[in-house]
Tab-separated table of N, CA, C and O in Angstrom:
chain	number	residue	atom	x	y	z
A	1	UNK	N	0.841	-1.189	0.000
A	1	UNK	CA	0.000	0.000	0.000
A	1	UNK	C	0.882	1.247	0.000
A	1	UNK	O	1.887	1.300	0.670
A	2	UNK	N	0.466	2.253	-0.734
A	2	UNK	CA	1.257	3.470	-0.836
A	2	UNK	C	1.049	4.346	0.392
A	2	UNK	O	0.051	4.248	1.089
A	3	UNK	N	2.001	5.208	0.643
A	3	UNK	CA	1.868	6.144	1.759
A	3	UNK	C	1.530	7.554	1.262
A	3	UNK	O	1.775	8.528	1.942
A	4	UNK	N	0.947	7.661	0.085
A	4	UNK	CA	0.484	8.932	-0.449
A	4	UNK	C	-0.965	8.765	-0.909
A	4	UNK	O	-1.443	7.652	-1.105
A	5	UNK	N	-1.657	9.868	-1.054
A	5	UNK	CA	-3.079	9.866	-1.367
A	5	UNK	C	-3.295	9.871	-2.883
A	5	UNK	O	-3.302	10.929	-3.518
A	6	UNK	N	-3.478	8.681	-3.451
A	6	UNK	CA	-3.672	8.571	-4.897
A	6	UNK	C	-4.923	9.312	-5.360
A	6	UNK	O	-4.899	9.999	-6.382
A	7	UNK	N	-6.006	9.188	-4.603
A	7	UNK	CA	-7.243	9.892	-4.971
A	7	UNK	C	-7.016	11.409	-4.934
A	7	UNK	O	-7.488	12.135	-5.811
A	8	UNK	N	-6.274	11.883	-3.939
A	8	UNK	CA	-5.975	13.310	-3.837
A	8	UNK	C	-5.181	13.810	-5.030
A	8	UNK	O	-5.417	14.919	-5.524
A	9	UNK	N	-4.242	12.999	-5.517
A	9	UNK	CA	-3.446	13.383	-6.686
A	9	UNK	C	-4.347	13.505	-7.914
A	9	UNK	O	-4.227	14.453	-8.697
A	10	UNK	N	-5.280	12.569	-8.070
A	10	UNK	CA	-6.191	12.635	-9.221
A	10	UNK	C	-7.138	13.830	-9.091
A	10	UNK	O	-7.431	14.492	-10.087
A	11	UNK	N	-7.583	14.152	-7.893
A	11	UNK	CA	-8.401	15.358	-7.697
A	11	UNK	C	-7.586	16.602	-8.056
A	11	UNK	O	-8.106	17.521	-8.705
A	12	UNK	N	-6.312	16.628	-7.682
A	12	UNK	CA	-5.437	17.745	-8.088
A	12	UNK	C	-5.310	17.806	-9.607
A	12	UNK	O	-5.272	18.896	-10.198
A	13	UNK	N	-5.240	16.641	-10.255
A	13	UNK	CA	-5.183	16.550	-11.716
A	13	UNK	C	-6.445	17.162	-12.317
A	13	UNK	O	-6.384	17.959	-13.250
A	14	UNK	N	-7.607	16.805	-11.771
A	14	UNK	CA	-8.882	17.355	-12.244
A	14	UNK	C	-8.887	18.875	-12.076
A	14	UNK	O	-9.270	19.609	-12.999
A	15	UNK	N	-8.454	19.357	-10.911
A	15	UNK	CA	-8.412	20.804	-10.669
A	15	UNK	C	-7.504	21.516	-11.667
A	15	UNK	O	-7.846	22.594	-12.163
A	16	UNK	N	-6.343	20.927	-11.965
A	16	UNK	CA	-5.427	21.533	-12.937
A	16	UNK	C	-6.056	21.559	-14.329
A	16	UNK	O	-5.917	22.550	-15.061
A	17	UNK	N	-6.775	20.504	-14.690
A	17	UNK	CA	-7.459	20.486	-15.988
A	17	UNK	C	-8.552	21.542	-16.046
A	17	UNK	O	-8.669	22.260	-17.041
A	18	UNK	N	-9.337	21.647	-14.998
A	18	UNK	CA	-10.428	22.634	-14.963
A	18	UNK	C	-9.912	24.059	-15.074
A	18	UNK	O	-10.520	24.902	-15.719
A	19	UNK	N	-8.780	24.321	-14.422
A	19	UNK	CA	-8.248	25.686	-14.425
A	19	UNK	C	-7.308	25.952	-15.602
A	19	UNK	O	-6.863	27.081	-15.777
A	20	UNK	N	-6.996	24.921	-16.383
A	20	UNK	CA	-6.085	25.103	-17.514
A	20	UNK	C	-4.650	25.327	-17.096
A	20	UNK	O	-3.874	25.927	-17.827
A	21	UNK	N	-4.269	24.823	-15.927
A	21	UNK	CA	-2.928	25.043	-15.366
A	21	UNK	C	-1.969	23.940	-15.824
A	21	UNK	O	-1.804	22.916	-15.159
A	22	UNK	N	-1.336	24.165	-16.960
A	22	UNK	CA	-0.466	23.165	-17.577
A	22	UNK	C	0.721	22.803	-16.690
A	22	UNK	O	1.050	21.625	-16.538
A	23	UNK	N	1.376	23.777	-16.081
A	23	UNK	CA	2.569	23.483	-15.272
A	23	UNK	C	2.218	22.644	-14.042
A	23	UNK	O	2.941	21.699	-13.714
A	24	UNK	N	1.118	22.956	-13.383
A	24	UNK	CA	0.698	22.145	-12.238
A	24	UNK	C	0.365	20.736	-12.692
A	24	UNK	O	0.740	19.757	-12.040
A	25	UNK	N	-0.321	20.615	-13.812
A	25	UNK	CA	-0.660	19.296	-14.352
A	25	UNK	C	0.610	18.491	-14.618
A	25	UNK	O	0.729	17.337	-14.191
A	26	UNK	N	1.572	19.085	-15.294
A	26	UNK	CA	2.812	18.380	-15.624
A	26	UNK	C	3.588	17.999	-14.373
A	26	UNK	O	4.221	16.935	-14.328
A	27	UNK	N	3.542	18.837	-13.347
A	27	UNK	CA	4.249	18.541	-12.094
A	27	UNK	C	3.667	17.343	-11.354
A	27	UNK	O	4.332	16.759	-10.502
A	28	UNK	N	2.441	16.952	-11.679
A	28	UNK	CA	1.840	15.773	-11.054
A	28	UNK	C	2.396	14.473	-11.637
A	28	UNK	O	2.256	13.414	-11.037
A	29	UNK	N	3.027	14.565	-12.806
A	29	UNK	CA	3.576	13.393	-13.495
A	29	UNK	C	5.042	13.168	-13.132
A	29	UNK	O	5.798	14.121	-12.959
A	30	UNK	N	5.439	11.904	-13.070
A	30	UNK	CA	6.847	11.537	-12.911
A	30	UNK	C	7.613	11.976	-14.167
A	30	UNK	O	7.026	12.140	-15.242
A	31	UNK	N	8.930	12.146	-14.032
A	31	UNK	CA	9.752	12.577	-15.168
A	31	UNK	C	9.663	11.625	-16.356
A	31	UNK	O	9.727	12.053	-17.501
A	32	UNK	N	9.523	10.330	-16.089
A	32	UNK	CA	9.468	9.332	-17.159
A	32	UNK	C	8.041	8.854	-17.439
A	32	UNK	O	7.824	7.796	-18.022
A	33	UNK	N	7.057	9.651	-17.040
A	33	UNK	CA	5.648	9.269	-17.183
A	33	UNK	C	5.268	9.102	-18.644
A	33	UNK	O	5.907	9.660	-19.544
A	34	UNK	N	4.197	8.348	-18.829
A	34	UNK	CA	3.671	8.172	-20.173
A	34	UNK	C	2.149	8.296	-20.158
A	34	UNK	O	1.503	7.986	-19.167
A	35	UNK	N	1.630	8.778	-21.272
A	35	UNK	CA	0.193	8.830	-21.505
A	35	UNK	C	-0.064	8.019	-22.757
A	35	UNK	O	0.598	8.208	-23.778
A	36	UNK	N	-1.013	7.099	-22.652
A	36	UNK	CA	-1.494	6.378	-23.829
A	36	UNK	C	-2.920	6.828	-24.050
A	36	UNK	O	-3.768	6.696	-23.166
A	37	UNK	N	-3.186	7.395	-25.208
A	37	UNK	CA	-4.510	7.906	-25.534
A	37	UNK	C	-5.057	7.118	-26.724
A	37	UNK	O	-4.428	7.071	-27.778
A	38	UNK	N	-6.221	6.503	-26.540
A	38	UNK	CA	-6.844	5.745	-27.618
A	38	UNK	C	-8.118	6.427	-28.128
A	38	UNK	O	-8.925	5.802	-28.798
A	39	UNK	N	-8.290	7.693	-27.798
A	39	UNK	CA	-9.498	8.417	-28.191
A	39	UNK	C	-9.584	8.640	-29.703
A	39	UNK	O	-10.664	8.630	-30.273
A	40	UNK	N	-8.479	8.878	-30.343
A	40	UNK	CA	-8.436	9.082	-31.804
A	40	UNK	C	-7.325	8.239	-32.406
A	40	UNK	O	-6.435	8.748	-33.064
A	41	UNK	N	-7.350	6.938	-32.147
A	41	UNK	CA	-6.258	6.064	-32.550
A	41	UNK	C	-5.258	5.999	-31.408
A	41	UNK	O	-5.135	6.932	-30.632
A	42	UNK	N	-4.576	4.893	-31.290
A	42	UNK	CA	-3.640	4.698	-30.177
A	42	UNK	C	-2.389	5.545	-30.374
A	42	UNK	O	-1.718	5.447	-31.398
A	43	UNK	N	-2.108	6.380	-29.387
A	43	UNK	CA	-0.906	7.215	-29.408
A	43	UNK	C	-0.271	7.181	-28.033
A	43	UNK	O	-0.953	7.147	-27.015
A	44	UNK	N	1.061	7.237	-28.016
A	44	UNK	CA	1.828	7.209	-26.771
A	44	UNK	C	2.663	8.480	-26.666
A	44	UNK	O	3.244	8.926	-27.652
A	45	UNK	N	2.723	9.011	-25.456
A	45	UNK	CA	3.512	10.210	-25.162
A	45	UNK	C	4.345	9.903	-23.930
A	45	UNK	O	3.826	9.384	-22.942
A	46	UNK	N	5.652	10.219	-23.995
A	46	UNK	CA	6.563	9.927	-22.879
A	46	UNK	C	7.384	11.150	-22.530
A	46	UNK	O	7.837	11.875	-23.406
A	47	UNK	N	7.577	11.349	-21.232
A	47	UNK	CA	8.430	12.436	-20.763
A	47	UNK	C	7.718	13.776	-20.788
A	47	UNK	O	6.683	13.956	-21.438
A	48	UNK	N	8.274	14.697	-20.070
A	48	UNK	CA	7.630	16.003	-19.867
A	48	UNK	C	7.353	16.759	-21.164
A	48	UNK	O	6.276	17.324	-21.333
A	49	UNK	N	8.289	16.787	-22.097
A	49	UNK	CA	8.070	17.586	-23.309
A	49	UNK	C	6.954	16.992	-24.177
A	49	UNK	O	6.136	17.741	-24.724
A	50	UNK	N	6.878	15.672	-24.288
A	50	UNK	CA	5.792	15.064	-25.058
A	50	UNK	C	4.453	15.228	-24.345
A	50	UNK	O	3.428	15.452	-24.999
A	51	UNK	N	4.456	15.127	-23.000
A	51	UNK	CA	3.216	15.332	-22.254
A	51	UNK	C	2.743	16.779	-22.393
A	51	UNK	O	1.545	17.042	-22.518
A	52	UNK	N	3.681	17.715	-22.395
A	52	UNK	CA	3.316	19.119	-22.581
A	52	UNK	C	2.678	19.328	-23.952
A	52	UNK	O	1.649	19.999	-24.074
A	53	UNK	N	3.272	18.731	-24.997
A	53	UNK	CA	2.717	18.859	-26.348
A	53	UNK	C	1.327	18.214	-26.439
A	53	UNK	O	0.451	18.707	-27.156
A	54	UNK	N	1.124	17.145	-25.705
A	54	UNK	CA	-0.178	16.471	-25.679
A	54	UNK	C	-1.226	17.305	-24.930
A	54	UNK	O	-2.331	17.524	-25.415
A	55	UNK	N	-0.869	17.783	-23.728
A	55	UNK	CA	-1.853	18.427	-22.857
A	55	UNK	C	-2.165	19.876	-23.216
A	55	UNK	O	-3.278	20.342	-22.978
A	56	UNK	N	-1.219	20.618	-23.737
A	56	UNK	CA	-1.442	22.050	-23.970
A	56	UNK	C	-2.703	22.339	-24.792
A	56	UNK	O	-3.554	23.111	-24.352
A	57	UNK	N	-2.893	21.736	-25.965
A	57	UNK	CA	-4.115	22.054	-26.719
A	57	UNK	C	-5.381	21.511	-26.055
A	57	UNK	O	-6.453	22.108	-26.166
A	58	UNK	N	-5.268	20.405	-25.343
A	58	UNK	CA	-6.434	19.832	-24.678
A	58	UNK	C	-6.907	20.714	-23.527
A	58	UNK	O	-8.106	20.892	-23.332
A	59	UNK	N	-5.971	21.248	-22.760
A	59	UNK	CA	-6.362	22.119	-21.657
A	59	UNK	C	-7.066	23.371	-22.167
A	59	UNK	O	-8.027	23.839	-21.555
A	60	UNK	N	-6.599	23.900	-23.274
A	60	UNK	CA	-7.266	25.058	-23.867
A	60	UNK	C	-8.697	24.700	-24.259
A	60	UNK	O	-9.630	25.468	-24.001
A	61	UNK	N	-8.873	23.539	-24.858
A	61	UNK	CA	-10.211	23.096	-25.253
A	61	UNK	C	-11.085	22.857	-24.032
A	61	UNK	O	-12.271	23.216	-24.030
A	62	UNK	N	-10.520	22.266	-22.978
A	62	UNK	CA	-11.293	22.014	-21.757
A	62	UNK	C	-11.811	23.315	-21.167
A	62	UNK	O	-12.956	23.395	-20.739
A	63	UNK	N	-10.957	24.340	-21.123
A	63	UNK	CA	-11.369	25.594	-20.498
A	63	UNK	C	-12.468	26.277	-21.307
A	63	UNK	O	-13.335	26.938	-20.743
A	64	UNK	N	-12.463	26.093	-22.615
A	64	UNK	CA	-13.502	26.684	-23.453
A	64	UNK	C	-14.799	25.876	-23.400
A	64	UNK	O	-15.890	26.441	-23.333
A	65	UNK	N	-14.685	24.558	-23.443
A	65	UNK	CA	-15.864	23.693	-23.546
A	65	UNK	C	-16.442	23.308	-22.194
A	65	UNK	O	-17.618	22.994	-22.086
A	66	UNK	N	-15.611	23.286	-21.172
A	66	UNK	CA	-16.049	22.834	-19.855
A	66	UNK	C	-15.569	21.418	-19.583
A	66	UNK	O	-15.567	20.565	-20.469
A	67	UNK	N	-15.151	21.186	-18.367
A	67	UNK	CA	-14.568	19.913	-17.938
A	67	UNK	C	-15.305	19.471	-16.684
A	67	UNK	O	-15.367	20.212	-15.703
A	68	UNK	N	-15.911	18.287	-16.727
A	68	UNK	CA	-16.676	17.821	-15.581
A	68	UNK	C	-16.211	16.486	-15.057
A	68	UNK	O	-15.890	15.589	-15.830
A	69	UNK	N	-16.182	16.350	-13.759
A	69	UNK	CA	-15.869	15.083	-13.106
A	69	UNK	C	-17.151	14.273	-13.043
A	69	UNK	O	-18.156	14.729	-12.500
A	70	UNK	N	-17.131	13.085	-13.616
A	70	UNK	CA	-18.312	12.221	-13.621
A	70	UNK	C	-18.219	11.133	-12.551
A	70	UNK	O	-19.152	10.939	-11.794
A	71	UNK	N	-17.101	10.401	-12.522
A	71	UNK	CA	-16.901	9.321	-11.555
A	71	UNK	C	-15.427	9.206	-11.226
A	71	UNK	O	-14.579	9.452	-12.082
A	72	UNK	N	-15.135	8.789	-10.002
A	72	UNK	CA	-13.760	8.529	-9.596
A	72	UNK	C	-13.787	7.338	-8.638
A	72	UNK	O	-14.638	7.284	-7.747
A	73	UNK	N	-12.888	6.366	-8.898
A	73	UNK	CA	-12.876	5.137	-8.106
A	73	UNK	C	-11.448	4.706	-7.811
A	73	UNK	O	-10.626	4.638	-8.735
A	74	UNK	N	-11.152	4.371	-6.554
A	74	UNK	CA	-9.852	3.754	-6.271
A	74	UNK	C	-9.845	2.333	-6.833
A	74	UNK	O	-10.875	1.651	-6.834
A	75	UNK	N	-8.722	1.911	-7.334
A	75	UNK	CA	-8.545	0.567	-7.878
A	75	UNK	C	-7.362	-0.085	-7.146
A	75	UNK	O	-6.575	0.624	-6.510
A	76	UNK	N	-7.199	-1.388	-7.264
A	76	UNK	CA	-6.097	-2.040	-6.553
A	76	UNK	C	-4.710	-1.463	-6.879
A	76	UNK	O	-3.844	-1.428	-6.027
A	77	UNK	N	-4.510	-0.979	-8.112
A	77	UNK	CA	-3.188	-0.473	-8.497
A	77	UNK	C	-3.235	0.961	-9.003
A	77	UNK	O	-2.413	1.356	-9.819
A	78	UNK	N	-4.211	1.748	-8.549
A	78	UNK	CA	-4.300	3.127	-8.997
A	78	UNK	C	-5.685	3.692	-8.820
A	78	UNK	O	-6.415	3.330	-7.904
A	79	UNK	N	-6.076	4.579	-9.746
A	79	UNK	CA	-7.365	5.256	-9.686
A	79	UNK	C	-7.940	5.315	-11.095
A	79	UNK	O	-7.220	5.604	-12.054
A	80	UNK	N	-9.242	5.039	-11.210
A	80	UNK	CA	-9.954	5.204	-12.475
A	80	UNK	C	-10.870	6.413	-12.361
A	80	UNK	O	-11.514	6.623	-11.327
A	81	UNK	N	-10.916	7.184	-13.419
A	81	UNK	CA	-11.664	8.434	-13.460
A	81	UNK	C	-12.473	8.473	-14.741
A	81	UNK	O	-12.014	7.996	-15.786
A	82	UNK	N	-13.666	9.026	-14.670
A	82	UNK	CA	-14.423	9.327	-15.874
A	82	UNK	C	-14.761	10.807	-15.821
A	82	UNK	O	-15.241	11.301	-14.797
A	83	UNK	N	-14.466	11.507	-16.908
A	83	UNK	CA	-14.760	12.927	-16.978
A	83	UNK	C	-15.474	13.241	-18.277
A	83	UNK	O	-15.496	12.431	-19.206
A	84	UNK	N	-16.085	14.420	-18.313
A	84	UNK	CA	-16.791	14.829	-19.524
A	84	UNK	C	-16.224	16.159	-20.014
A	84	UNK	O	-15.726	16.958	-19.237
A	85	UNK	N	-16.309	16.342	-21.307
A	85	UNK	CA	-15.922	17.592	-21.950
A	85	UNK	C	-17.181	18.130	-22.623
A	85	UNK	O	-17.882	17.391	-23.319
A	86	UNK	N	-17.476	19.382	-22.381
A	86	UNK	CA	-18.660	20.050	-22.930
A	86	UNK	C	-19.945	19.370	-22.470
A	86	UNK	O	-20.961	19.441	-23.145
A	87	UNK	N	-19.892	18.677	-21.342
A	87	UNK	CA	-21.076	18.046	-20.795
A	87	UNK	C	-21.554	16.824	-21.546
A	87	UNK	O	-22.537	16.210	-21.168
A	88	UNK	N	-20.863	16.434	-22.622
A	88	UNK	CA	-21.348	15.326	-23.429
A	88	UNK	C	-20.283	14.260	-23.672
A	88	UNK	O	-20.506	13.094	-23.378
A	89	UNK	N	-19.158	14.629	-24.216
A	89	UNK	CA	-18.111	13.658	-24.530
A	89	UNK	C	-17.521	13.125	-23.235
A	89	UNK	O	-17.028	13.886	-22.408
A	90	UNK	N	-17.597	11.821	-23.045
A	90	UNK	CA	-17.081	11.213	-21.816
A	90	UNK	C	-15.807	10.434	-22.109
A	90	UNK	O	-15.721	9.696	-23.082
A	91	UNK	N	-14.836	10.626	-21.225
A	91	UNK	CA	-13.522	10.001	-21.346
A	91	UNK	C	-13.236	9.221	-20.062
A	91	UNK	O	-13.506	9.712	-18.971
A	92	UNK	N	-12.672	8.034	-20.202
A	92	UNK	CA	-12.228	7.241	-19.057
A	92	UNK	C	-10.715	7.314	-19.004
A	92	UNK	O	-10.042	7.127	-20.015
A	93	UNK	N	-10.182	7.596	-17.833
A	93	UNK	CA	-8.728	7.663	-17.640
A	93	UNK	C	-8.349	6.780	-16.457
A	93	UNK	O	-8.989	6.844	-15.402
A	94	UNK	N	-7.329	5.959	-16.649
A	94	UNK	CA	-6.797	5.102	-15.587
A	94	UNK	C	-5.408	5.602	-15.229
A	94	UNK	O	-4.555	5.762	-16.119
A	95	UNK	N	-5.183	5.851	-13.950
A	95	UNK	CA	-3.925	6.397	-13.454
A	95	UNK	C	-3.178	5.337	-12.656
A	95	UNK	O	-3.764	4.659	-11.819
A	96	UNK	N	-1.877	5.247	-12.898
A	96	UNK	CA	-0.979	4.404	-12.106
A	96	UNK	C	0.122	5.323	-11.591
A	96	UNK	O	0.465	6.319	-12.227
A	97	UNK	N	0.709	4.964	-10.445
A	97	UNK	CA	1.590	5.884	-9.737
A	97	UNK	C	2.973	5.304	-9.496
A	97	UNK	O	3.140	4.093	-9.369
A	98	UNK	N	3.947	6.202	-9.402
A	98	UNK	CA	5.311	5.828	-9.043
A	98	UNK	C	5.380	5.694	-7.522
A	98	UNK	O	4.529	6.228	-6.808
A	99	UNK	N	6.401	5.017	-7.005
A	99	UNK	CA	6.552	4.909	-5.549
A	99	UNK	C	6.715	6.283	-4.870
A	99	UNK	O	6.429	6.426	-3.687
A	100	UNK	N	7.148	7.292	-5.629
A	100	UNK	CA	7.352	8.640	-5.080
A	100	UNK	C	6.068	9.464	-5.024
A	100	UNK	O	6.088	10.613	-4.592
A	101	UNK	N	4.951	8.902	-5.482
A	101	UNK	CA	3.688	9.620	-5.419
A	101	UNK	C	3.410	10.508	-6.610
A	101	UNK	O	2.665	11.488	-6.499
A	102	UNK	N	3.974	10.186	-7.754
A	102	UNK	CA	3.706	10.926	-8.989
A	102	UNK	C	2.937	10.004	-9.935
A	102	UNK	O	3.012	8.777	-9.844
A	103	UNK	N	2.209	10.599	-10.869
A	103	UNK	CA	1.529	9.797	-11.883
A	103	UNK	C	2.582	9.205	-12.797
A	103	UNK	O	3.383	9.941	-13.388
A	104	UNK	N	2.605	7.890	-12.902
A	104	UNK	CA	3.578	7.209	-13.756
A	104	UNK	C	2.997	6.925	-15.135
A	104	UNK	O	3.693	6.984	-16.141
A	105	UNK	N	1.701	6.598	-15.175
A	105	UNK	CA	1.070	6.351	-16.469
A	105	UNK	C	-0.411	6.686	-16.417
A	105	UNK	O	-1.050	6.578	-15.374
A	106	UNK	N	-0.908	7.115	-17.564
A	106	UNK	CA	-2.321	7.386	-17.747
A	106	UNK	C	-2.742	6.736	-19.051
A	106	UNK	O	-2.067	6.902	-20.072
A	107	UNK	N	-3.824	5.994	-18.996
A	107	UNK	CA	-4.449	5.436	-20.188
A	107	UNK	C	-5.797	6.115	-20.316
A	107	UNK	O	-6.608	6.076	-19.389
A	108	UNK	N	-6.034	6.795	-21.432
A	108	UNK	CA	-7.344	7.406	-21.636
A	108	UNK	C	-7.986	6.808	-22.875
A	108	UNK	O	-7.316	6.467	-23.848
A	109	UNK	N	-9.310	6.661	-22.779
A	109	UNK	CA	-10.086	6.062	-23.864
A	109	UNK	C	-11.506	6.598	-23.796
A	109	UNK	O	-11.944	7.064	-22.741
A	110	UNK	N	-12.223	6.533	-24.901
A	110	UNK	CA	-13.616	6.981	-24.856
A	110	UNK	C	-14.407	6.097	-23.892
A	110	UNK	O	-14.240	4.881	-23.868
A	111	UNK	N	-15.240	6.728	-23.094
A	111	UNK	CA	-16.133	5.996	-22.199
A	111	UNK	C	-17.465	5.804	-22.911
A	111	UNK	O	-17.706	6.396	-23.969
A	112	UNK	N	-18.317	5.023	-22.303
A	112	UNK	CA	-19.654	4.876	-22.859
A	112	UNK	C	-20.339	6.234	-22.848
A	112	UNK	O	-20.366	6.911	-21.814
A	113	UNK	N	-20.849	6.636	-23.967
A	113	UNK	CA	-21.454	7.955	-24.102
A	113	UNK	C	-22.909	7.917	-23.674
A	113	UNK	O	-23.575	6.880	-23.776
A	114	UNK	N	-23.418	9.048	-23.198
A	114	UNK	CA	-24.829	9.160	-22.873
A	114	UNK	C	-25.645	8.997	-24.160
A	114	UNK	O	-25.368	9.672	-25.157
A	115	UNK	N	-26.632	8.163	-24.140
A	115	UNK	CA	-27.407	7.862	-25.342
A	115	UNK	C	-28.056	9.104	-25.933
A	115	UNK	O	-28.120	9.267	-27.141
A	116	UNK	N	-28.541	10.019	-25.091
A	116	UNK	CA	-29.206	11.204	-25.605
A	116	UNK	C	-28.244	12.243	-26.173
A	116	UNK	O	-28.643	13.135	-26.870
A	117	UNK	N	-26.947	12.112	-25.874
A	117	UNK	CA	-25.977	13.056	-26.417
A	117	UNK	C	-25.279	12.514	-27.654
A	117	UNK	O	-24.627	13.245	-28.369
A	118	UNK	N	-25.319	11.200	-27.859
A	118	UNK	CA	-24.592	10.605	-28.978
A	118	UNK	C	-23.111	10.529	-28.651
A	118	UNK	O	-22.680	10.964	-27.607
A	119	UNK	N	-22.358	9.987	-29.542
A	119	UNK	CA	-20.922	9.854	-29.340
A	119	UNK	C	-20.199	10.925	-30.141
A	119	UNK	O	-20.413	11.029	-31.347
A	120	UNK	N	-19.381	11.694	-29.473
A	120	UNK	CA	-18.644	12.764	-30.155
A	120	UNK	C	-17.245	12.321	-30.544
A	120	UNK	O	-16.450	13.112	-30.996
A	121	UNK	N	-16.947	11.032	-30.358
A	121	UNK	CA	-15.600	10.523	-30.684
A	121	UNK	C	-15.452	10.293	-32.165
A	121	UNK	O	-16.332	9.839	-32.824
């Protein structure tokens, strides 16, 4: 069991996304962290500079469209989160952590969409 608050780190991640704070978001990740995004084809991003290139345009879009926390659950090896963009597009993100209490990996993928909103993926 870890001696850091994994759920708290993910809540900080959500807050950084909502406020568009790229530097705070990047500081939550380990230096060798990776993001795998399957929302528009499988893509991998590693290290701070690639994560910055990945997150910068998304944070701008989140601040314009709106970013909502839908569900958050602790898991045996991390935290699973579901969030929405513009109140309709739902994304599932799974977070895994380094022993130092930083996000080591994130896997994001389209979540099941609300039937009345359709799928924006």
